Short mmCIF file of C-alpha atoms and ligand atoms in Angstrom, two decimals:
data_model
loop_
_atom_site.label_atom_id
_atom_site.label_comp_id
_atom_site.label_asym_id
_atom_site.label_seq_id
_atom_site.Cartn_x
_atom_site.Cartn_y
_atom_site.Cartn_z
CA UNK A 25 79.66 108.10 49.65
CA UNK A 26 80.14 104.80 47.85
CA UNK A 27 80.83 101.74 50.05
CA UNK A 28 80.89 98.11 49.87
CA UNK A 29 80.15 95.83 52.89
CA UNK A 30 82.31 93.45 53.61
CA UNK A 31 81.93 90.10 55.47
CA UNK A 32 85.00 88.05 57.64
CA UNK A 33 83.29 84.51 58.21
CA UNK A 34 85.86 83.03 61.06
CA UNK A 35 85.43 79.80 62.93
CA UNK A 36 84.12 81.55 66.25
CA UNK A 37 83.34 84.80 64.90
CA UNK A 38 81.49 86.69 61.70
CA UNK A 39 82.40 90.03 61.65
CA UNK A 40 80.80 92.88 58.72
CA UNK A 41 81.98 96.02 58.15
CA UNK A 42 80.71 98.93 55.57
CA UNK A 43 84.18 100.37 54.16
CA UNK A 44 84.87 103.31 52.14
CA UNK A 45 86.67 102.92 48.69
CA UNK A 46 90.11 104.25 50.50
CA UNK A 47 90.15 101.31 53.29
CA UNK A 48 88.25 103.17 55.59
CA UNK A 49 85.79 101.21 57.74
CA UNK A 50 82.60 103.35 59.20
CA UNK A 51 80.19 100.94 60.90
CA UNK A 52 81.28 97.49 61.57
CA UNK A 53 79.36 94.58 63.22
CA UNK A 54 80.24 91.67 64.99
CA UNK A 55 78.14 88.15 65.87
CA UNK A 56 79.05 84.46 66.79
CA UNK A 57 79.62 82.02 63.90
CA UNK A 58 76.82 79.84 64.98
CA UNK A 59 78.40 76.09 65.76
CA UNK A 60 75.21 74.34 64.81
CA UNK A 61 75.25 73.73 61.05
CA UNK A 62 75.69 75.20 57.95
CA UNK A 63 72.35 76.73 57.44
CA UNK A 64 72.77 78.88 60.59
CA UNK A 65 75.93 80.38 59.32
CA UNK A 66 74.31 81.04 55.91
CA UNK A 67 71.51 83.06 58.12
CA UNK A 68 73.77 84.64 60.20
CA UNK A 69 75.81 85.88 57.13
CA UNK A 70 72.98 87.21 55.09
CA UNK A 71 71.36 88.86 58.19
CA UNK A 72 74.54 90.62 58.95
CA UNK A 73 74.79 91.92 55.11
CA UNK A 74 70.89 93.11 55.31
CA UNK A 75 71.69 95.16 58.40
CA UNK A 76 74.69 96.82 57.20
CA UNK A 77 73.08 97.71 53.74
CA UNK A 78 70.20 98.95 55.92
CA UNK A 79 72.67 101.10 57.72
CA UNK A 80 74.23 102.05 54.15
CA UNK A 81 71.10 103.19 53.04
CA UNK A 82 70.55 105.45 56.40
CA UNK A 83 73.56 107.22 55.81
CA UNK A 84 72.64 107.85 52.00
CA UNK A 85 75.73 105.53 50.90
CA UNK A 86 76.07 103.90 47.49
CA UNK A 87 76.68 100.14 48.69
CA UNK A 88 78.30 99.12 45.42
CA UNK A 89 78.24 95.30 46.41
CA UNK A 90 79.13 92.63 49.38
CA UNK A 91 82.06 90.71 49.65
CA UNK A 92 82.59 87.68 51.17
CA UNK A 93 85.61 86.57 52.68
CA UNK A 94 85.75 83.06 54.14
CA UNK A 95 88.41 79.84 55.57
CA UNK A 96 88.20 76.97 53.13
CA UNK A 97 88.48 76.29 49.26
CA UNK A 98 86.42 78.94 47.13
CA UNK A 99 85.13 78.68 43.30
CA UNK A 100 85.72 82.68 43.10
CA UNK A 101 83.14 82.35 39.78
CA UNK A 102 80.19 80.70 41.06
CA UNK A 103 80.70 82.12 44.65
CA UNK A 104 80.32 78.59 46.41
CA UNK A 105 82.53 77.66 49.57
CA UNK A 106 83.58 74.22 48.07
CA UNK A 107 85.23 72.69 50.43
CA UNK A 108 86.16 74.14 53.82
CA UNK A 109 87.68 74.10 57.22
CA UNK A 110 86.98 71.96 60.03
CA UNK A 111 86.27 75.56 62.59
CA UNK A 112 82.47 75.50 60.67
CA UNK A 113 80.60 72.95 60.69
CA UNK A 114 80.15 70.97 57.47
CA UNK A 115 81.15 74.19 55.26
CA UNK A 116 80.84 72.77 52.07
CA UNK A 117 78.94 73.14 48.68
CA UNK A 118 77.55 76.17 50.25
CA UNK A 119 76.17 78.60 47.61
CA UNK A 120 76.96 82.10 49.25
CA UNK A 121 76.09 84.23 46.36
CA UNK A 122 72.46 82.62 45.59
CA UNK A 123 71.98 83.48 49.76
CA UNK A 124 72.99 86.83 49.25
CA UNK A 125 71.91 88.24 46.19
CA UNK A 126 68.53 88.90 47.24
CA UNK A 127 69.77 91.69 49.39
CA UNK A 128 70.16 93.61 45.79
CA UNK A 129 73.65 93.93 45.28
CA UNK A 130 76.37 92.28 43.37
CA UNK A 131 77.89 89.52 45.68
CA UNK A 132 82.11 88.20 45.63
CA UNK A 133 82.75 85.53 47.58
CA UNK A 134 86.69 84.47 48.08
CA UNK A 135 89.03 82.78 50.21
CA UNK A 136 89.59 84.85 53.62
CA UNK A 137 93.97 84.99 52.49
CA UNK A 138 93.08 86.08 49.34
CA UNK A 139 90.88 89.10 50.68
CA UNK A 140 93.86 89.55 53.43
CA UNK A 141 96.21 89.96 50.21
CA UNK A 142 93.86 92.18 48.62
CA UNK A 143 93.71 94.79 51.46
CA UNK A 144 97.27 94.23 51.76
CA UNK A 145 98.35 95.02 48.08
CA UNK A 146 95.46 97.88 47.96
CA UNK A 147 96.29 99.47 51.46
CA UNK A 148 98.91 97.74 53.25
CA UNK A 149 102.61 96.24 53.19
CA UNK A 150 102.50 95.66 49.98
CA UNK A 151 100.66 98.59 47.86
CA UNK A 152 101.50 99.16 44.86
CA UNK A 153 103.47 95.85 44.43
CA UNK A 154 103.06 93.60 40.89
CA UNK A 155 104.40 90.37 42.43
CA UNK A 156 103.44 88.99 46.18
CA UNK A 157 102.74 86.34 48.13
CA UNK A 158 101.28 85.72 51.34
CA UNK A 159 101.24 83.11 54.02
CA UNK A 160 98.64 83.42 56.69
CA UNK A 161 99.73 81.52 59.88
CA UNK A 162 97.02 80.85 62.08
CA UNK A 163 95.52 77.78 63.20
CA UNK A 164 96.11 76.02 59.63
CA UNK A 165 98.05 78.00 57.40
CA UNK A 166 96.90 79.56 54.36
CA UNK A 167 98.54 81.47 51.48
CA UNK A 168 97.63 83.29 48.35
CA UNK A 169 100.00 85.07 45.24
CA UNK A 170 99.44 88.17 43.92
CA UNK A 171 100.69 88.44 40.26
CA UNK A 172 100.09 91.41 37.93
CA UNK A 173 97.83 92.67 39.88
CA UNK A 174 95.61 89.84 39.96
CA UNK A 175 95.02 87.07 42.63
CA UNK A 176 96.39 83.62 41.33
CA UNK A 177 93.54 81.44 41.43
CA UNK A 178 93.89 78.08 39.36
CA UNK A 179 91.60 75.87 37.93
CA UNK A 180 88.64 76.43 39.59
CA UNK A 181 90.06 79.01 42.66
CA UNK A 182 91.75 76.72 44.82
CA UNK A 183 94.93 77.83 44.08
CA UNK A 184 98.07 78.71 46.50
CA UNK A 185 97.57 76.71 49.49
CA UNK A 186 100.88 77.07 50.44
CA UNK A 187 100.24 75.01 53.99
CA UNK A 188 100.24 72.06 52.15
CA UNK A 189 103.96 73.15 50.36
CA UNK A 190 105.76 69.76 51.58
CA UNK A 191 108.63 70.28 53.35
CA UNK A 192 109.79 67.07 54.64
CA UNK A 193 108.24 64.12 52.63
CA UNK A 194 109.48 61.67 55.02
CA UNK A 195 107.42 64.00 57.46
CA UNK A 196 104.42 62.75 59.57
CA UNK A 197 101.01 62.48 58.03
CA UNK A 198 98.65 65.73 57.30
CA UNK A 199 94.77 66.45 57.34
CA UNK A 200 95.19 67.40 53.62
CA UNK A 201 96.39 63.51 52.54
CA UNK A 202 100.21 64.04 51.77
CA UNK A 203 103.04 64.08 53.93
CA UNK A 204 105.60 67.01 55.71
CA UNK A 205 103.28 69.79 54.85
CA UNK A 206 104.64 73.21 55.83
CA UNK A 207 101.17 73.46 58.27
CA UNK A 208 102.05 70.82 60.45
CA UNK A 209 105.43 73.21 61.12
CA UNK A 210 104.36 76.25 60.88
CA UNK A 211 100.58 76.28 62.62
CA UNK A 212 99.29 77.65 65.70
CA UNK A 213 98.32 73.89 65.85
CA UNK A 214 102.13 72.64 64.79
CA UNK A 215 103.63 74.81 67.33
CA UNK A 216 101.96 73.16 70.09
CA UNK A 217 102.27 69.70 68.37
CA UNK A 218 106.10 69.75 68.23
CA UNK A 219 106.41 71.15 71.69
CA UNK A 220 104.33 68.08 73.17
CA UNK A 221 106.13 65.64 71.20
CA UNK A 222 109.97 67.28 72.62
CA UNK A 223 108.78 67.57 76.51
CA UNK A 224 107.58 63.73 76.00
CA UNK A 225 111.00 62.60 74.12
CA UNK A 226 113.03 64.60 76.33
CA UNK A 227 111.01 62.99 79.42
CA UNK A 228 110.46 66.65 81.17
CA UNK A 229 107.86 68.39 82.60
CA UNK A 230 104.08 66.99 81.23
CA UNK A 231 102.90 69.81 78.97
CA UNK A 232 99.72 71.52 80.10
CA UNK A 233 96.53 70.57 78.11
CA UNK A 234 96.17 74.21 76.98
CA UNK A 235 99.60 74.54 76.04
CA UNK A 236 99.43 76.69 72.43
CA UNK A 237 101.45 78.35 70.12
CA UNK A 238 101.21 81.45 72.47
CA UNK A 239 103.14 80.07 75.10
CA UNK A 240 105.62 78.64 73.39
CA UNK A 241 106.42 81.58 71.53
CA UNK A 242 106.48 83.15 74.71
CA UNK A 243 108.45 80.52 76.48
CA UNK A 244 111.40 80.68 73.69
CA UNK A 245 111.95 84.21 73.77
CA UNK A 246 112.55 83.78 77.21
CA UNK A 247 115.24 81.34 76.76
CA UNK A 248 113.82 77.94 77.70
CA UNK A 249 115.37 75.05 75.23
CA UNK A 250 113.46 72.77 74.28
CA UNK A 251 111.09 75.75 73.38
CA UNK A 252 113.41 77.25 71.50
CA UNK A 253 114.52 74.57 69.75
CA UNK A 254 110.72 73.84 68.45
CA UNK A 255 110.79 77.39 66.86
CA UNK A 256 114.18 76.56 65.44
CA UNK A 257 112.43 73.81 63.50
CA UNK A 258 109.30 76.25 62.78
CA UNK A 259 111.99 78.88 61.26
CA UNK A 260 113.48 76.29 59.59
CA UNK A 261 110.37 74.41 57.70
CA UNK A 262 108.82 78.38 57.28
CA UNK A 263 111.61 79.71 55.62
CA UNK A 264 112.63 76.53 53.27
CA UNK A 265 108.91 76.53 52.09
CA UNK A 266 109.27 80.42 51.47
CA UNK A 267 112.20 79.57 49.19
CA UNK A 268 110.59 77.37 47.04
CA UNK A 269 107.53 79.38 46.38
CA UNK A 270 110.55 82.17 45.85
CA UNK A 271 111.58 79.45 43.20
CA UNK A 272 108.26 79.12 42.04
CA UNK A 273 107.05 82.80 41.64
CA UNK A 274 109.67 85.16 41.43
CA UNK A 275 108.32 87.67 43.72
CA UNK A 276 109.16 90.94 45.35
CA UNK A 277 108.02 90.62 48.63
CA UNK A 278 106.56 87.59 50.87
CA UNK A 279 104.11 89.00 53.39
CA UNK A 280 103.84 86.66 56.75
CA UNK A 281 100.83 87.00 58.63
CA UNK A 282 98.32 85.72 60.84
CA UNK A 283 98.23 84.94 65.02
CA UNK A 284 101.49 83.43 65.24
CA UNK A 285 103.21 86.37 63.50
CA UNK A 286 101.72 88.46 65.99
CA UNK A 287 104.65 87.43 68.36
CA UNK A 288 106.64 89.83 66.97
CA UNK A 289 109.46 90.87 64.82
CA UNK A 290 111.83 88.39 66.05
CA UNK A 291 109.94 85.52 63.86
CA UNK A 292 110.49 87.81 61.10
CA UNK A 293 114.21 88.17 61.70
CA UNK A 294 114.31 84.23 61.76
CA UNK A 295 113.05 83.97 58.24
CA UNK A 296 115.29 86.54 56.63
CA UNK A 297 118.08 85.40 58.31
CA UNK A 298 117.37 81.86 57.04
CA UNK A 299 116.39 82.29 53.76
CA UNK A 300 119.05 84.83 52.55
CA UNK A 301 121.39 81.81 52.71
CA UNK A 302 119.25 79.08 50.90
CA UNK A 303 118.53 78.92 46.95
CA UNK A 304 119.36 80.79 44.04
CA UNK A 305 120.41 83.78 45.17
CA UNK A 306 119.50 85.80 42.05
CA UNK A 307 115.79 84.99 43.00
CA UNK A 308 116.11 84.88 46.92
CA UNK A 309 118.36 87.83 47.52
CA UNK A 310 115.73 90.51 45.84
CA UNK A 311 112.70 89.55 48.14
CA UNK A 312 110.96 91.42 50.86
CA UNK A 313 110.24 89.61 53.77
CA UNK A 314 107.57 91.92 55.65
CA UNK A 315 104.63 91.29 58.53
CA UNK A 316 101.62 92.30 57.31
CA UNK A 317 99.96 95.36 58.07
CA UNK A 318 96.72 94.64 58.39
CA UNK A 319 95.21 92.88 61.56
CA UNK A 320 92.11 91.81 62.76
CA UNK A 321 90.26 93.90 60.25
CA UNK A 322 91.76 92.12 57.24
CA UNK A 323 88.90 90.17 56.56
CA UNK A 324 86.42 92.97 56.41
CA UNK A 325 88.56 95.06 54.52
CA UNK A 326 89.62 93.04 52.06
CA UNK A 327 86.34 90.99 51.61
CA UNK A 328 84.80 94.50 50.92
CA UNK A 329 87.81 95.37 48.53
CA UNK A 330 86.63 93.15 46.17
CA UNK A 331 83.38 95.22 45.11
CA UNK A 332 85.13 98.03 44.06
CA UNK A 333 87.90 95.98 42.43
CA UNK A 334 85.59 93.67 40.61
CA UNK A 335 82.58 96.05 39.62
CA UNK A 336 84.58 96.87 36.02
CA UNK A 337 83.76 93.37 35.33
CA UNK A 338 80.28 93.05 35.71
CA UNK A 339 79.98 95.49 32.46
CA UNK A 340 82.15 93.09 30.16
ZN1 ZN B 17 98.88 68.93 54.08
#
């Protein structure tokens, strides 16, 4: 059977998979992202892509390539992480392909939304769309825009970081260097923020030091206030940012994923709610608003995808 092997490098965890050209994953394999340094991860990545082409090759699979997908800013074309996140430690200018392509194979290396969009477009919410985008809301948030089939990618593949979509430019300060980003709203890490900084206005109850996202999720579908009201403000920076990429893109659906989507439909209900009443309607009216469909294994999946949608090209 022809396969590709696909690699999710996460901030605690690397997971590889060998997948099927329908999706399917039959042997997957998961290790700690070493926290040491950048070197270790590099190891750790190739090791797990020689053990899963060794498994390939016991099963008399065709491994048609390895895909990478990782957190951080990817040049898709030379298959360097260029700049990345702070979960790995100092992961940047890190030349994935030239570490991998001794294994034999052709190597893809991409940003870990765009290989969620992939798998999502390919197998998920969103097959057989022309015109998505995605917003990945997890500790950061990430995003990426599907467009005639093709990923949007930019200059140099940075494109579509949709976290850093301002949304208040009187807003407070972001990691990225501008102001009001949709991140610091809409984050695992925002969540948490914003609940802090009500419970110390509103001079209640000192927050926990492992108060997260999680909880306050939790804690506003159960009715508390000031709880709620912090999601009010998430729904509200989520789903004006989501109209302006509308504005921007034109597209037919908006997929929402990551962790803090995992709370359930109700976020989802937020956002339509909100953002059937905000902008052209011509444009906003039209647009999909769905969770996405894949989970945990989106990273695999999709980072795999990529072989078997990029192999055409290696013969041009
Ligand atoms: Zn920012």
């Amino acid at each position: 059977m022809r396969c590709s092997i696909g690699i999710d490098v996460g901030g605690t965890k690397t997971l590889g998979a060998v997948v099927c050209e329908d999706g399917r994953i039959i042997h997957q394999v998961r290790c700690a992202t070493p926290a040491s340094d950048r070197d270790g991860v590099v190891q750790t990545v190739v090791e797990l892509a020689a053990t899963l082409a060794a498994y390939a090759a016991s099963e008399s699979h065709e491994v048609v390539g390895v895909g990478v997908g990782t957190a951080g800013q990817v040049n898709f074309e030379a298959g360097t992480v260029v700049s990345g996140t702070p979960n790995i430690r100092d992961w940047m200018n890190v030349d994935l392909r030239s570490a991998l392509e001794p294994i034999g194979f052709p190597v893809w290396v991409d940003n870990d939304v765009n290989v969620h969009l992939l798998a999502e477009t390919r197998f998920g919410v969103a097959a057989g769309r022309q015109h998505v985008l995605m917003l990945a809301l997890g500790t950061g948030v990430g995003g990426a825009a599907w467009e005639d089939g093709r990923l949007v990618r930019g200059d140099w593949g940075a494109a579509c970081e949709f976290g850093h979509v301002c949304v208040d430019y009187r807003g407070p300060d972001c990691n990225c260097g501008s102001r009001g980003c949709l991140e610091l709203y809409a984050s695992g890490t925002g969540i948490a923020r914003m609940m802090r900084e009500r419970l110390a206005q509103t001079g209640g109850s000192t927050p926990s030091p492992t108060l997260d996202a999680r909880a306050v999720l939790q804690q506003a579908q159960a009715g508390d206030p000031v709880a709620a009201a912090v999601v009010h403000d998430m729904l509200d920076a989520l789903s004006m940012a989501c109209v302006s990429l509308i504005h921007a893109f034109n597209p037919q659906m908006i997929v929402l994923g990551g962790g803090v989507m995992e709370s359930g439909e109700w976020l989802l209900t937020g956002v339509r709610e909100r953002v059937k009443t905000l902008g052209m309607s011509s444009l906003v009216r039209p647009v999909a608003i769905a969770a996405a469909q894949f989970g945990a294994e989106a990273g695999v999946v999709g980072a795999a995808l990529q072989s078997f949608l990029y192999e055409q090209t290696l013969e041009e």
